[in-house]
Amino acid sequence: MQLKSYYIMLAACIGFGSCNNKGLFQGKSTPHQQYKEGLIKTGLQQTHMGKQWIAMADKSLLNPVKINLPYKENGYFAPDKPSALGYSFTLRRGDKLIVSFTLNPARGFKLFSDLWLPDKRSSNDDPLAIMDTLSNTLQYIVKKEGEYIVRVQPELLYGIEYTMSITTTASLAFPVQQSGKPRIISLWGVGRDNNSRKHEGIDISAPFRTPALAVANGYITRVDVNNLGGKVVFLHPQGTDYSVYYAHLDEQSVKSGQSVKEGDIVGLVGNTGNAKFTAPHLHFGIYASGGAIDPLAFVDKDRPEPKGVSGSKQYFNTWVQTKGTSTVYLLPLAKSIALTTLKKGDILYVRSAMANWYKINLPDGREGYINYDMLSDGILRKQKLLAATKLLDQPVATAPAITTIAAGDEIEVKGIFNEFIKVKYKDKEGWIK
């Protein structure tokens, strides 16, 4: 049996759990954990590709790329190169994270995606959320502001073209009916009463007696009147550890203990309480055991879309060269740290594209980002060798030889790296000094 056929057979068993009637996996481990366990049980972790797959899974969590949201990336997972993606970003409490994928082919393989906290990303820990493979989407409502990590990894031996989008939206519905064309007019933390206190919520302007709506399914915990908020309503959203607060209502439309569904009217916008000399508006707040929370992320759906991808898919998983002097950055940001500067004709390997950037690998394994319009996939030149020369599989003098190029044979020069050149000889590609 050829090695590739052996890999495919075992990978199919691992991927679909169908080597016997019971399958390989039991218990509550995640699909990614099950797949890794399957590699170990079948002995594939001792093979070169199995070792690489496990190593890339760990590397993507331990050394994720820092990105800003929203984010969009096009790329290709090569079947012969085990790989994984890891990205870190900051989220606010109340954000709803959405990581979605468009895949080609759409089915017939497993793609794993999971969400982690930086201090909970070892093999002994469990992720916060995993991707729903039916919708190719991972969703998570953020309970604590801070850094989060997303890992993406396909199973072995499948070539997969992907578009990944990482965005956020509000985790609650907006609290004022849209017919009133509501708009947020005051944010969290603004000074009140000559800066003697801070604003513990947001103010939403709307015409007098515009309906204020339940932001989620839940129940009413309190309906009251006080000097500060006037006519107020407290709602506890189902499955949460906080309550939402509606103030300055002209009329309360619910009773304490009443169950409500998202979109039900809980009151009408007014200017009661200490807002009696202001224009009608809703004061909306959120309170948990630790006190007030900034509610903006919970209800603000006005968020930017990810930037479109400028780079060409034809470069993915190929060696290309630079058009001229080019900077490679550690992050896809022009203000990030420069990794190195390349000369015209220097060669690099393209992994994926996002906005105006390509993610690339240098021949020595370093990873970085380069502007999309600095690359070319042409041939630098053709030439005949004067003497027989070994074609190496790596740009290292001690690397094994793929073959020997005979004196007088023609090569195509594809790019340069230090004292080596990347060449194509007949149907083979490699390096010569």
GROMACS .gro file of C-alpha atoms in nm:
model
  433
    1MET     CA    1   0.000   0.000   0.000
    2GLN     CA    2   0.137   0.342  -0.093
    3LEU     CA    3   0.205   0.579   0.197
    4LYS     CA    4  -0.046   0.839   0.075
    5SER     CA    5  -0.323   0.576   0.052
    6TYR     CA    6  -0.234   0.464   0.405
    7TYR     CA    7  -0.263   0.821   0.534
    8ILE     CA    8  -0.598   0.870   0.360
    9MET     CA    9  -0.742   0.548   0.501
   10LEU     CA   10  -0.636   0.630   0.858
   11ALA     CA   11  -0.732   0.995   0.827
   12ALA     CA   12  -1.078   0.888   0.712
   13CYS     CA   13  -1.113   0.663   1.016
   14ILE     CA   14  -1.003   0.948   1.243
   15GLY     CA   15  -1.215   1.209   1.069
   16PHE     CA   16  -1.539   1.017   1.064
   17GLY     CA   17  -1.503   0.766   1.349
   18SER     CA   18  -1.604   0.474   1.125
   19CYS     CA   19  -1.323   0.219   1.157
   20ASN     CA   20  -1.566   0.000   1.353
   21ASN     CA   21  -1.925   0.011   1.469
   22LYS     CA   22  -1.839   0.191   1.793
   23GLY     CA   23  -1.615   0.450   1.632
   24LEU     CA   24  -1.285   0.562   1.776
   25PHE     CA   25  -1.412   0.826   2.017
   26GLN     CA   26  -1.633   0.842   2.319
   27GLY     CA   27  -1.679   1.099   2.594
   28LYS     CA   28  -1.721   1.476   2.585
   29SER     CA   29  -1.395   1.584   2.424
   30THR     CA   30  -1.414   1.837   2.140
   31PRO     CA   31  -1.385   1.730   1.774
   32HIS     CA   32  -1.028   1.867   1.763
   33GLN     CA   33  -0.934   1.673   2.077
   34GLN     CA   34  -1.097   1.361   1.936
   35TYR     CA   35  -0.900   1.394   1.615
   36LYS     CA   36  -0.571   1.431   1.804
   37GLU     CA   37  -0.658   1.127   2.016
   38GLY     CA   38  -0.726   0.940   1.695
   39LEU     CA   39  -0.382   1.028   1.559
   40ILE     CA   40  -0.228   0.886   1.874
   41LYS     CA   41  -0.442   0.570   1.876
   42THR     CA   42  -0.363   0.490   1.514
   43GLY     CA   43   0.009   0.567   1.552
   44LEU     CA   44   0.001   0.860   1.307
   45GLN     CA   45   0.150   1.092   1.569
   46GLN     CA   46   0.484   0.917   1.504
   47THR     CA   47   0.477   0.999   1.131
   48HIS     CA   48   0.619   1.320   0.989
   49MET     CA   49   0.277   1.462   0.897
   50GLY     CA   50   0.120   1.355   1.227
   51LYS     CA   51   0.397   1.524   1.425
   52GLN     CA   52   0.361   1.840   1.214
   53TRP     CA   53  -0.016   1.850   1.263
   54ILE     CA   54   0.013   1.830   1.642
   55ALA     CA   55   0.301   2.080   1.648
   56MET     CA   56   0.109   2.331   1.436
   57ALA     CA   57  -0.199   2.294   1.660
   58ASP     CA   58   0.011   2.388   1.964
   59LYS     CA   59   0.203   2.667   1.788
   60SER     CA   60  -0.114   2.839   1.668
   61LEU     CA   61  -0.237   2.871   2.029
   62LEU     CA   62   0.096   2.962   2.187
   63ASN     CA   63   0.202   3.214   1.919
   64PRO     CA   64  -0.115   3.361   1.768
   65VAL     CA   65  -0.105   3.661   1.535
   66LYS     CA   66  -0.243   3.979   1.690
   67ILE     CA   67  -0.519   4.127   1.472
   68ASN     CA   68  -0.778   4.403   1.490
   69LEU     CA   69  -1.146   4.328   1.434
   70PRO     CA   70  -1.333   4.311   1.206
   71TYR     CA   71  -1.105   4.081   1.006
   72LYS     CA   72  -1.134   3.888   0.681
   73GLU     CA   73  -0.888   3.644   0.524
   74ASN     CA   74  -0.872   3.434   0.209
   75GLY     CA   75  -0.642   3.135   0.202
   76TYR     CA   76  -0.577   2.774   0.110
   77PHE     CA   77  -0.486   2.477   0.327
   78ALA     CA   78  -0.253   2.256   0.120
   79PRO     CA   79  -0.309   1.880   0.159
   80ASP     CA   80   0.064   1.805   0.187
   81LYS     CA   81   0.148   2.077   0.444
   82PRO     CA   82  -0.017   2.034   0.788
   83SER     CA   83  -0.097   2.380   0.920
   84ALA     CA   84  -0.309   2.576   1.165
   85LEU     CA   85  -0.408   2.940   1.210
   86GLY     CA   86  -0.404   3.126   1.541
   87TYR     CA   87  -0.530   3.481   1.594
   88SER     CA   88  -0.562   3.692   1.909
   89PHE     CA   89  -0.782   3.998   1.951
   90THR     CA   90  -0.957   4.202   2.218
   91LEU     CA   91  -1.328   4.171   2.294
   92ARG     CA   92  -1.561   4.372   2.518
   93ARG     CA   93  -1.812   4.229   2.761
   94GLY     CA   94  -2.143   4.210   2.579
   95ASP     CA   95  -1.991   4.152   2.234
   96LYS     CA   96  -2.118   3.856   2.036
   97LEU     CA   97  -1.823   3.707   1.850
   98ILE     CA   98  -1.893   3.549   1.510
   99VAL     CA   99  -1.625   3.350   1.326
  100SER     CA  100  -1.762   3.225   0.994
  101PHE     CA  101  -1.617   3.029   0.703
  102THR     CA  102  -1.696   2.987   0.335
  103LEU     CA  103  -1.523   2.669   0.214
  104ASN     CA  104  -1.441   2.507  -0.117
  105PRO     CA  105  -1.515   2.220  -0.131
  106ALA     CA  106  -1.803   2.278   0.106
  107ARG     CA  107  -1.818   1.925   0.252
  108GLY     CA  108  -1.632   1.596   0.278
  109PHE     CA  109  -1.369   1.691   0.537
  110LYS     CA  110  -1.340   1.830   0.889
  111LEU     CA  111  -1.234   2.183   0.971
  112PHE     CA  112  -1.186   2.257   1.341
  113SER     CA  113  -1.218   2.600   1.497
  114ASP     CA  114  -1.217   2.681   1.869
  115LEU     CA  115  -1.202   2.984   2.097
  116TRP     CA  116  -0.962   3.014   2.393
  117LEU     CA  117  -0.856   3.241   2.676
  118PRO     CA  118  -0.477   3.302   2.680
  119ASP     CA  119  -0.437   3.142   3.024
  120LYS     CA  120  -0.651   2.839   2.928
  121ARG     CA  121  -0.495   2.699   2.612
  122SER     CA  122  -0.308   2.384   2.712
  123SER     CA  123  -0.397   2.027   2.621
  124ASN     CA  124  -0.545   1.991   2.972
  125ASP     CA  125  -0.792   2.277   2.920
  126ASP     CA  126  -1.113   2.305   2.723
  127PRO     CA  127  -1.197   2.585   2.477
  128LEU     CA  128  -1.470   2.839   2.546
  129ALA     CA  129  -1.653   2.754   2.223
  130ILE     CA  130  -1.619   2.538   1.914
  131MET     CA  131  -1.742   2.576   1.558
  132ASP     CA  132  -2.078   2.437   1.452
  133THR     CA  133  -1.979   2.225   1.154
  134LEU     CA  134  -2.327   2.242   0.997
  135SER     CA  135  -2.315   2.621   0.964
  136ASN     CA  136  -1.933   2.657   0.963
  137THR     CA  137  -1.977   2.926   1.228
  138LEU     CA  138  -1.841   2.977   1.579
  139GLN     CA  139  -2.038   3.212   1.806
  140TYR     CA  140  -1.970   3.326   2.160
  141ILE     CA  141  -2.119   3.593   2.389
  142VAL     CA  142  -1.834   3.761   2.574
  143LYS     CA  143  -1.867   3.759   2.951
  144LYS     CA  144  -1.538   3.931   3.034
  145GLU     CA  145  -1.343   4.200   2.853
  146GLY     CA  146  -0.995   4.095   2.744
  147GLU     CA  147  -0.786   3.901   2.493
  148TYR     CA  148  -0.919   3.593   2.315
  149ILE     CA  149  -0.763   3.344   2.072
  150VAL     CA  150  -0.921   3.164   1.778
  151ARG     CA  151  -0.757   2.852   1.635
  152VAL     CA  152  -0.842   2.709   1.292
  153GLN     CA  153  -0.707   2.375   1.165
  154PRO     CA  154  -0.817   2.124   0.899
  155GLU     CA  155  -0.771   1.750   0.919
  156LEU     CA  156  -0.482   1.590   0.733
  157LEU     CA  157  -0.457   1.548   0.356
  158TYR     CA  158  -0.736   1.778   0.239
  159GLY     CA  159  -0.688   2.079   0.015
  160ILE     CA  160  -0.935   2.347   0.128
  161GLU     CA  161  -0.988   2.697  -0.007
  162TYR     CA  162  -1.138   2.922   0.260
  163THR     CA  163  -1.266   3.268   0.337
  164MET     CA  164  -1.270   3.343   0.710
  165SER     CA  165  -1.448   3.638   0.867
  166ILE     CA  166  -1.407   3.738   1.234
  167THR     CA  167  -1.659   4.000   1.344
  168THR     CA  168  -1.863   4.111   1.643
  169THR     CA  169  -2.220   4.223   1.688
  170ALA     CA  170  -2.448   4.312   1.979
  171SER     CA  171  -2.555   4.027   2.206
  172LEU     CA  172  -2.887   4.195   2.293
  173ALA     CA  173  -3.158   4.353   2.080
  174PHE     CA  174  -3.178   4.733   2.066
  175PRO     CA  175  -3.400   4.869   2.348
  176VAL     CA  176  -3.595   5.129   2.148
  177GLN     CA  177  -3.827   5.064   1.854
  178GLN     CA  178  -3.667   5.160   1.523
  179SER     CA  179  -3.979   5.343   1.405
  180GLY     CA  180  -3.871   5.625   1.631
  181LYS     CA  181  -3.531   5.647   1.455
  182PRO     CA  182  -3.350   5.622   1.790
  183ARG     CA  183  -2.991   5.735   1.829
  184ILE     CA  184  -2.741   5.717   2.112
  185ILE     CA  185  -2.677   6.067   2.246
  186SER     CA  186  -2.474   6.007   2.563
  187LEU     CA  187  -2.223   5.735   2.651
  188TRP     CA  188  -2.099   5.556   2.959
  189GLY     CA  189  -1.874   5.751   3.198
  190VAL     CA  190  -1.976   6.103   3.099
  191GLY     CA  191  -1.977   6.346   3.395
  192ARG     CA  192  -2.309   6.425   3.564
  193ASP     CA  193  -2.409   6.687   3.826
  194ASN     CA  194  -2.091   6.896   3.784
  195ASN     CA  195  -1.882   6.576   3.755
  196SER     CA  196  -1.989   6.462   4.102
  197ARG     CA  197  -2.087   6.129   3.949
  198LYS     CA  198  -2.042   5.937   3.625
  199HIS     CA  199  -2.309   5.830   3.379
  200GLU     CA  200  -2.378   5.462   3.442
  201GLY     CA  201  -2.541   5.379   3.110
  202ILE     CA  202  -2.623   5.521   2.769
  203ASP     CA  203  -2.897   5.766   2.668
  204ILE     CA  204  -3.101   5.694   2.356
  205SER     CA  205  -3.297   5.978   2.198
  206ALA     CA  206  -3.640   5.900   2.052
  207PRO     CA  207  -3.975   6.081   2.011
  208PHE     CA  208  -4.204   6.103   2.312
  209ARG     CA  209  -4.380   5.771   2.387
  210THR     CA  210  -4.177   5.565   2.138
  211PRO     CA  211  -4.196   5.202   2.257
  212ALA     CA  212  -3.905   5.075   2.471
  213LEU     CA  213  -3.852   4.705   2.399
  214ALA     CA  214  -3.735   4.395   2.581
  215VAL     CA  215  -3.378   4.328   2.468
  216ALA     CA  216  -3.407   3.952   2.526
  217ASN     CA  217  -3.636   3.681   2.653
  218GLY     CA  218  -3.660   3.703   3.033
  219TYR     CA  219  -3.872   3.829   3.316
  220ILE     CA  220  -3.943   4.161   3.486
  221THR     CA  221  -3.780   4.181   3.829
  222ARG     CA  222  -3.898   4.526   3.929
  223VAL     CA  223  -4.127   4.811   3.821
  224ASP     CA  224  -4.075   5.125   4.026
  225VAL     CA  225  -4.061   5.505   4.046
  226ASN     CA  226  -3.769   5.704   4.189
  227ASN     CA  227  -3.643   6.062   4.186
  228LEU     CA  228  -3.343   5.992   3.960
  229GLY     CA  229  -3.481   5.755   3.697
  230GLY     CA  230  -3.849   5.846   3.721
  231LYS     CA  231  -4.057   5.558   3.599
  232VAL     CA  232  -3.822   5.259   3.571
  233VAL     CA  233  -3.829   4.890   3.475
  234PHE     CA  234  -3.574   4.616   3.553
  235LEU     CA  235  -3.555   4.312   3.323
  236HIS     CA  236  -3.348   3.996   3.384
  237PRO     CA  237  -3.251   3.839   3.047
  238GLN     CA  238  -3.281   3.461   3.051
  239GLY     CA  239  -2.953   3.274   3.112
  240THR     CA  240  -2.750   3.580   3.214
  241ASP     CA  241  -2.592   3.707   3.537
  242TYR     CA  242  -2.710   4.068   3.499
  243SER     CA  243  -3.024   4.283   3.477
  244VAL     CA  244  -3.104   4.564   3.233
  245TYR     CA  245  -3.252   4.894   3.344
  246TYR     CA  246  -3.495   5.126   3.161
  247ALA     CA  247  -3.534   5.477   3.305
  248HIS     CA  248  -3.719   5.806   3.235
  249LEU     CA  249  -4.018   5.616   3.094
  250ASP     CA  250  -4.341   5.806   3.041
  251GLU     CA  251  -4.536   5.486   3.096
  252GLN     CA  252  -4.452   5.135   3.223
  253SER     CA  253  -4.621   4.857   3.023
  254VAL     CA  254  -4.524   4.552   3.233
  255LYS     CA  255  -4.558   4.423   3.588
  256SER     CA  256  -4.306   4.275   3.829
  257GLY     CA  257  -4.271   3.899   3.778
  258GLN     CA  258  -4.404   3.910   3.423
  259SER     CA  259  -4.230   3.699   3.154
  260VAL     CA  260  -4.143   3.882   2.832
  261LYS     CA  261  -4.004   3.791   2.494
  262GLU     CA  262  -3.747   3.984   2.294
  263GLY     CA  263  -3.924   4.277   2.127
  264ASP     CA  264  -4.214   4.300   2.374
  265ILE     CA  265  -4.300   4.656   2.483
  266VAL     CA  266  -4.186   4.722   2.841
  267GLY     CA  267  -4.267   5.095   2.844
  268LEU     CA  268  -4.283   5.420   2.648
  269VAL     CA  269  -3.996   5.668   2.618
  270GLY     CA  270  -4.042   5.987   2.822
  271ASN     CA  271  -3.854   6.231   3.045
  272THR     CA  272  -3.959   6.145   3.400
  273GLY     CA  273  -3.735   6.170   3.705
  274ASN     CA  274  -3.440   6.409   3.683
  275ALA     CA  275  -3.488   6.425   3.301
  276LYS     CA  276  -3.805   6.635   3.322
  277PHE     CA  277  -3.630   6.936   3.167
  278THR     CA  278  -3.465   6.741   2.884
  279ALA     CA  279  -3.587   6.605   2.553
  280PRO     CA  280  -3.749   6.259   2.569
  281HIS     CA  281  -3.494   5.979   2.587
  282LEU     CA  282  -3.435   5.636   2.738
  283HIS     CA  283  -3.160   5.585   2.992
  284PHE     CA  284  -3.047   5.224   2.944
  285GLY     CA  285  -2.818   5.053   3.193
  286ILE     CA  286  -2.689   4.709   3.286
  287TYR     CA  287  -2.616   4.594   3.641
  288ALA     CA  288  -2.440   4.280   3.765
  289SER     CA  289  -2.322   4.172   4.109
  290GLY     CA  290  -2.013   4.392   4.075
  291GLY     CA  291  -2.213   4.703   3.987
  292ALA     CA  292  -2.289   4.889   3.666
  293ILE     CA  293  -2.148   4.773   3.329
  294ASP     CA  294  -2.101   4.976   3.011
  295PRO     CA  295  -2.400   4.863   2.802
  296LEU     CA  296  -2.282   4.988   2.462
  297ALA     CA  297  -2.131   4.661   2.338
  298PHE     CA  298  -2.447   4.473   2.440
  299VAL     CA  299  -2.682   4.673   2.212
  300ASP     CA  300  -2.477   4.862   1.951
  301LYS     CA  301  -2.522   4.692   1.612
  302ASP     CA  302  -2.361   4.977   1.417
  303ARG     CA  303  -2.024   4.809   1.350
  304PRO     CA  304  -1.786   4.825   1.053
  305GLU     CA  305  -1.762   4.544   0.801
  306PRO     CA  306  -1.424   4.375   0.741
  307LYS     CA  307  -1.210   4.525   0.467
  308GLY     CA  308  -1.218   4.347   0.133
  309VAL     CA  309  -0.922   4.131   0.033
  310SER     CA  310  -0.702   4.277  -0.241
  311GLY     CA  311  -0.453   3.992  -0.287
  312SER     CA  312  -0.488   3.734  -0.564
  313LYS     CA  313  -0.576   3.372  -0.480
  314GLN     CA  314  -0.343   3.252  -0.755
  315TYR     CA  315  -0.043   3.318  -0.527
  316PHE     CA  316  -0.163   3.096  -0.242
  317ASN     CA  317   0.082   2.817  -0.151
  318THR     CA  318   0.327   2.918  -0.422
  319TRP     CA  319   0.674   3.072  -0.431
  320VAL     CA  320   0.677   3.427  -0.567
  321GLN     CA  321   0.933   3.703  -0.580
  322THR     CA  322   0.936   4.072  -0.487
  323LYS     CA  323   0.902   4.341  -0.754
  324GLY     CA  324   1.136   4.576  -0.570
  325THR     CA  325   1.265   4.669  -0.226
  326SER     CA  326   0.994   4.555   0.018
  327THR     CA  327   0.942   4.545   0.394
  328VAL     CA  328   0.810   4.235   0.567
  329TYR     CA  329   0.620   4.318   0.888
  330LEU     CA  330   0.543   4.107   1.194
  331LEU     CA  331   0.173   4.205   1.173
  332PRO     CA  332  -0.057   4.311   0.887
  333LEU     CA  333  -0.011   4.675   0.987
  334ALA     CA  334   0.223   4.930   0.828
  335LYS     CA  335   0.304   5.064   1.177
  336SER     CA  336   0.402   4.725   1.318
  337ILE     CA  337   0.760   4.604   1.368
  338ALA     CA  338   0.960   4.537   1.050
  339LEU     CA  339   1.079   4.178   1.030
  340THR     CA  340   1.318   4.229   0.741
  341THR     CA  341   1.371   4.420   0.416
  342LEU     CA  342   1.382   4.228   0.089
  343LYS     CA  343   1.550   4.319  -0.241
  344LYS     CA  344   1.403   4.287  -0.588
  345GLY     CA  345   1.384   3.919  -0.681
  346ASP     CA  346   1.391   3.785  -0.325
  347ILE     CA  347   1.162   3.486  -0.292
  348LEU     CA  348   0.893   3.404  -0.038
  349TYR     CA  349   0.601   3.166   0.007
  350VAL     CA  350   0.243   3.302   0.017
  351ARG     CA  351   0.004   3.150   0.273
  352SER     CA  352  -0.307   3.370   0.259
  353ALA     CA  353  -0.438   3.724   0.203
  354MET     CA  354  -0.621   3.983   0.412
  355ALA     CA  355  -0.708   4.346   0.324
  356ASN     CA  356  -0.396   4.480   0.144
  357TRP     CA  357  -0.160   4.215   0.279
  358TYR     CA  358  -0.027   3.869   0.209
  359LYS     CA  359   0.077   3.641   0.494
  360ILE     CA  360   0.407   3.488   0.386
  361ASN     CA  361   0.686   3.258   0.494
  362LEU     CA  362   1.050   3.333   0.419
  363PRO     CA  363   1.263   3.036   0.310
  364ASP     CA  364   1.416   3.019   0.659
  365GLY     CA  365   1.070   2.964   0.812
  366ARG     CA  366   1.007   3.315   0.947
  367GLU     CA  367   0.648   3.434   0.907
  368GLY     CA  368   0.535   3.787   0.832
  369TYR     CA  369   0.321   4.015   0.615
  370ILE     CA  370   0.394   4.205   0.295
  371ASN     CA  371   0.191   4.454   0.092
  372TYR     CA  372  -0.011   4.281  -0.177
  373ASP     CA  373   0.119   4.488  -0.472
  374MET     CA  374   0.487   4.407  -0.410
  375LEU     CA  375   0.481   4.051  -0.547
  376SER     CA  376   0.517   3.881  -0.884
  377ASP     CA  377   0.499   3.515  -0.984
  378GLY     CA  378   0.704   3.542  -1.302
  379ILE     CA  379   1.042   3.389  -1.387
  380LEU     CA  380   1.349   3.606  -1.325
  381ARG     CA  381   1.549   3.444  -1.602
  382LYS     CA  382   1.644   3.122  -1.779
  383GLN     CA  383   2.001   3.003  -1.792
  384LYS     CA  384   2.219   2.701  -1.864
  385LEU     CA  385   2.450   2.566  -1.599
  386LEU     CA  386   2.818   2.538  -1.683
  387ALA     CA  387   2.877   2.251  -1.442
  388ALA     CA  388   2.676   1.972  -1.285
  389THR     CA  389   2.496   2.102  -0.975
  390LYS     CA  390   2.293   1.942  -0.698
  391LEU     CA  391   1.931   2.054  -0.668
  392LEU     CA  392   1.867   2.084  -0.291
  393ASP     CA  393   1.531   2.059  -0.118
  394GLN     CA  394   1.613   2.347   0.123
  395PRO     CA  395   1.825   2.664   0.098
  396VAL     CA  396   2.091   2.507   0.322
  397ALA     CA  397   2.428   2.374   0.205
  398THR     CA  398   2.380   2.049   0.397
  399ALA     CA  399   2.026   1.986   0.267
  400PRO     CA  400   1.962   1.658   0.081
  401ALA     CA  401   1.970   1.667  -0.298
  402ILE     CA  402   1.651   1.610  -0.497
  403THR     CA  403   1.851   1.536  -0.811
  404THR     CA  404   2.162   1.649  -0.998
  405ILE     CA  405   2.133   1.901  -1.281
  406ALA     CA  406   2.364   1.804  -1.565
  407ALA     CA  407   2.610   2.051  -1.712
  408GLY     CA  408   2.450   2.241  -2.000
  409ASP     CA  409   2.093   2.179  -1.882
  410GLU     CA  410   1.859   2.478  -1.860
  411ILE     CA  411   1.693   2.602  -1.540
  412GLU     CA  412   1.431   2.865  -1.465
  413VAL     CA  413   1.530   3.104  -1.185
  414LYS     CA  414   1.225   3.185  -0.968
  415GLY     CA  415   1.384   3.391  -0.689
  416ILE     CA  416   1.672   3.456  -0.451
  417PHE     CA  417   1.735   3.388  -0.083
  418ASN     CA  418   2.073   3.481   0.060
  419GLU     CA  419   2.336   3.291  -0.144
  420PHE     CA  420   2.079   3.046  -0.284
  421ILE     CA  421   1.841   3.068  -0.579
  422LYS     CA  422   1.507   2.895  -0.615
  423VAL     CA  423   1.491   2.718  -0.951
  424LYS     CA  424   1.268   2.494  -1.158
  425TYR     CA  425   1.442   2.210  -1.338
  426LYS     CA  426   1.223   1.999  -1.564
  427ASP     CA  427   0.931   1.900  -1.334
  428LYS     CA  428   1.118   1.962  -1.006
  429GLU     CA  429   1.172   2.272  -0.791
  430GLY     CA  430   1.456   2.323  -0.543
  431TRP     CA  431   1.754   2.533  -0.447
  432ILE     CA  432   2.109   2.575  -0.580
  433LYS     CA  433   2.395   2.791  -0.458
   0.00000   0.00000   0.00000
